[in-house]
Amino acid sequence: MSEQVFRWLAVDNWFEFWWVMVGLGGQILFTARFLVQWIASERAGRSVVPLAFWYLSIGGGIILFAYALFRKDPVFILGQSMGLFIYCRNLWLIHAERRRQTS
């Protein structure tokens, strides 16, 4: 059974298999952000981007970045690193605005 799974996932050993599972976990976390955003928008009756969207983006982005490093994929590495910068910057701006509003 494991040989068939390895072939299907294009891995050669259990170490690679678990990295694929980590990558899939990151992708699921990353995808969850769209569900959170959609549900929040439906509830508000307008397009909104909740704070959880950015935290899920960072969590999924970090895991996918680690997976991209493991796979040594320069395109994937570049894409995730740029995304991580943007997600962190958005959170920084959100928290800075909240600090200004409470001052």
mmCIF file of C-alpha atoms in Angstrom:
data_model
loop_
_atom_site.group_PDB
_atom_site.id
_atom_site.type_symbol
_atom_site.label_atom_id
_atom_site.label_comp_id
_atom_site.label_asym_id
_atom_site.label_seq_id
_atom_site.Cartn_x
_atom_site.Cartn_y
_atom_site.Cartn_z
ATOM 1 C CA MET A 1 0.000 0.000 0.000
ATOM 2 C CA SER A 2 2.706 2.542 0.915
ATOM 3 C CA GLU A 3 4.438 1.991 -2.431
ATOM 4 C CA GLN A 4 1.248 2.970 -4.278
ATOM 5 C CA VAL A 5 0.782 6.052 -2.097
ATOM 6 C CA PHE A 6 4.439 7.021 -2.581
ATOM 7 C CA ARG A 7 4.082 6.702 -6.339
ATOM 8 C CA TRP A 8 0.830 8.681 -6.376
ATOM 9 C CA LEU A 9 2.400 11.488 -4.319
ATOM 10 C CA ALA A 10 5.696 11.307 -6.262
ATOM 11 C CA VAL A 11 7.748 10.646 -3.117
ATOM 12 C CA ASP A 12 10.442 8.062 -2.460
ATOM 13 C CA ASN A 13 10.329 7.651 1.332
ATOM 14 C CA TRP A 14 8.456 8.420 4.535
ATOM 15 C CA PHE A 15 10.438 11.619 5.130
ATOM 16 C CA GLU A 16 9.221 13.061 1.813
ATOM 17 C CA PHE A 17 5.733 11.704 2.487
ATOM 18 C CA TRP A 18 5.492 13.683 5.737
ATOM 19 C CA TRP A 19 6.729 16.820 3.992
ATOM 20 C CA VAL A 20 3.946 16.397 1.454
ATOM 21 C CA MET A 21 1.495 16.079 4.363
ATOM 22 C CA VAL A 22 2.922 19.293 5.871
ATOM 23 C CA GLY A 23 2.512 21.006 2.502
ATOM 24 C CA LEU A 24 -1.076 19.802 2.213
ATOM 25 C CA GLY A 25 -1.764 21.035 5.743
ATOM 26 C CA GLY A 26 -0.401 24.440 4.825
ATOM 27 C CA GLN A 27 -2.530 24.528 1.694
ATOM 28 C CA ILE A 28 -5.653 23.617 3.696
ATOM 29 C CA LEU A 29 -4.874 26.385 6.205
ATOM 30 C CA PHE A 30 -4.223 28.819 3.376
ATOM 31 C CA THR A 31 -7.503 27.859 1.675
ATOM 32 C CA ALA A 32 -9.433 28.253 4.950
ATOM 33 C CA ARG A 33 -8.795 31.988 4.781
ATOM 34 C CA PHE A 34 -11.061 32.253 1.741
ATOM 35 C CA LEU A 35 -13.850 30.452 3.579
ATOM 36 C CA VAL A 36 -13.453 32.798 6.559
ATOM 37 C CA GLN A 37 -13.557 35.830 4.265
ATOM 38 C CA TRP A 38 -16.573 34.550 2.353
ATOM 39 C CA ILE A 39 -18.563 33.767 5.519
ATOM 40 C CA ALA A 40 -17.702 37.163 7.047
ATOM 41 C CA SER A 41 -18.761 38.939 3.854
ATOM 42 C CA GLU A 42 -22.033 37.018 3.644
ATOM 43 C CA ARG A 43 -22.850 37.866 7.260
ATOM 44 C CA ALA A 44 -22.041 41.556 6.734
ATOM 45 C CA GLY A 45 -23.791 41.751 3.381
ATOM 46 C CA ARG A 46 -20.693 43.422 1.911
ATOM 47 C CA SER A 47 -17.109 42.495 1.141
ATOM 48 C CA VAL A 48 -15.014 42.399 4.314
ATOM 49 C CA VAL A 49 -11.609 40.980 5.147
ATOM 50 C CA PRO A 50 -11.572 39.807 8.773
ATOM 51 C CA LEU A 51 -8.406 39.768 10.891
ATOM 52 C CA ALA A 52 -8.471 35.960 10.862
ATOM 53 C CA PHE A 53 -7.915 36.087 7.076
ATOM 54 C CA TRP A 54 -4.477 37.634 7.574
ATOM 55 C CA TYR A 55 -3.491 35.247 10.383
ATOM 56 C CA LEU A 56 -4.543 32.237 8.295
ATOM 57 C CA SER A 57 -2.599 33.724 5.380
ATOM 58 C CA ILE A 58 0.538 33.967 7.507
ATOM 59 C CA GLY A 59 0.103 30.487 9.014
ATOM 60 C CA GLY A 60 -0.514 28.838 5.677
ATOM 61 C CA GLY A 61 2.172 30.951 4.011
ATOM 62 C CA ILE A 62 4.846 29.974 6.541
ATOM 63 C CA ILE A 63 4.043 26.275 6.206
ATOM 64 C CA LEU A 64 3.941 26.488 2.403
ATOM 65 C CA PHE A 65 7.208 28.471 2.400
ATOM 66 C CA ALA A 66 8.873 25.722 4.478
ATOM 67 C CA TYR A 67 7.499 23.120 2.082
ATOM 68 C CA ALA A 68 8.779 25.118 -0.915
ATOM 69 C CA LEU A 69 12.238 25.263 0.701
ATOM 70 C CA PHE A 70 12.145 21.498 1.191
ATOM 71 C CA ARG A 71 11.187 21.021 -2.461
ATOM 72 C CA LYS A 72 13.856 23.570 -3.514
ATOM 73 C CA ASP A 73 11.354 25.236 -5.830
ATOM 74 C CA PRO A 74 12.544 28.816 -6.531
ATOM 75 C CA VAL A 75 9.222 29.916 -8.070
ATOM 76 C CA PHE A 76 7.233 28.643 -5.085
ATOM 77 C CA ILE A 77 9.798 30.098 -2.632
ATOM 78 C CA LEU A 78 9.625 33.541 -4.244
ATOM 79 C CA GLY A 79 5.831 33.518 -4.387
ATOM 80 C CA GLN A 80 5.398 32.550 -0.749
ATOM 81 C CA SER A 81 8.068 34.934 0.543
ATOM 82 C CA MET A 82 6.422 37.887 -1.209
ATOM 83 C CA GLY A 83 3.020 36.852 0.117
ATOM 84 C CA LEU A 84 4.346 36.583 3.668
ATOM 85 C CA PHE A 85 5.716 40.109 3.469
ATOM 86 C CA ILE A 86 2.335 41.434 2.287
ATOM 87 C CA TYR A 87 0.353 39.545 4.957
ATOM 88 C CA CYS A 88 2.639 40.784 7.733
ATOM 89 C CA ARG A 89 2.478 44.343 6.412
ATOM 90 C CA ASN A 90 -1.330 44.249 6.352
ATOM 91 C CA LEU A 91 -1.433 43.046 9.955
ATOM 92 C CA TRP A 92 1.036 45.767 10.924
ATOM 93 C CA LEU A 93 -1.192 48.413 9.308
ATOM 94 C CA ILE A 94 -4.342 47.023 10.948
ATOM 95 C CA HIS A 95 -2.788 46.994 14.422
ATOM 96 C CA ALA A 96 -1.215 50.448 13.913
ATOM 97 C CA GLU A 97 -4.636 51.843 12.991
ATOM 98 C CA ARG A 98 -6.214 50.241 16.061
ATOM 99 C CA ARG A 99 -3.486 51.729 18.290
ATOM 100 C CA ARG A 100 -4.146 55.191 16.786
ATOM 101 C CA GLN A 101 -7.900 54.807 17.357
ATOM 102 C CA THR A 102 -7.444 53.890 21.036
ATOM 103 C CA SER A 103 -5.008 56.768 21.679
#
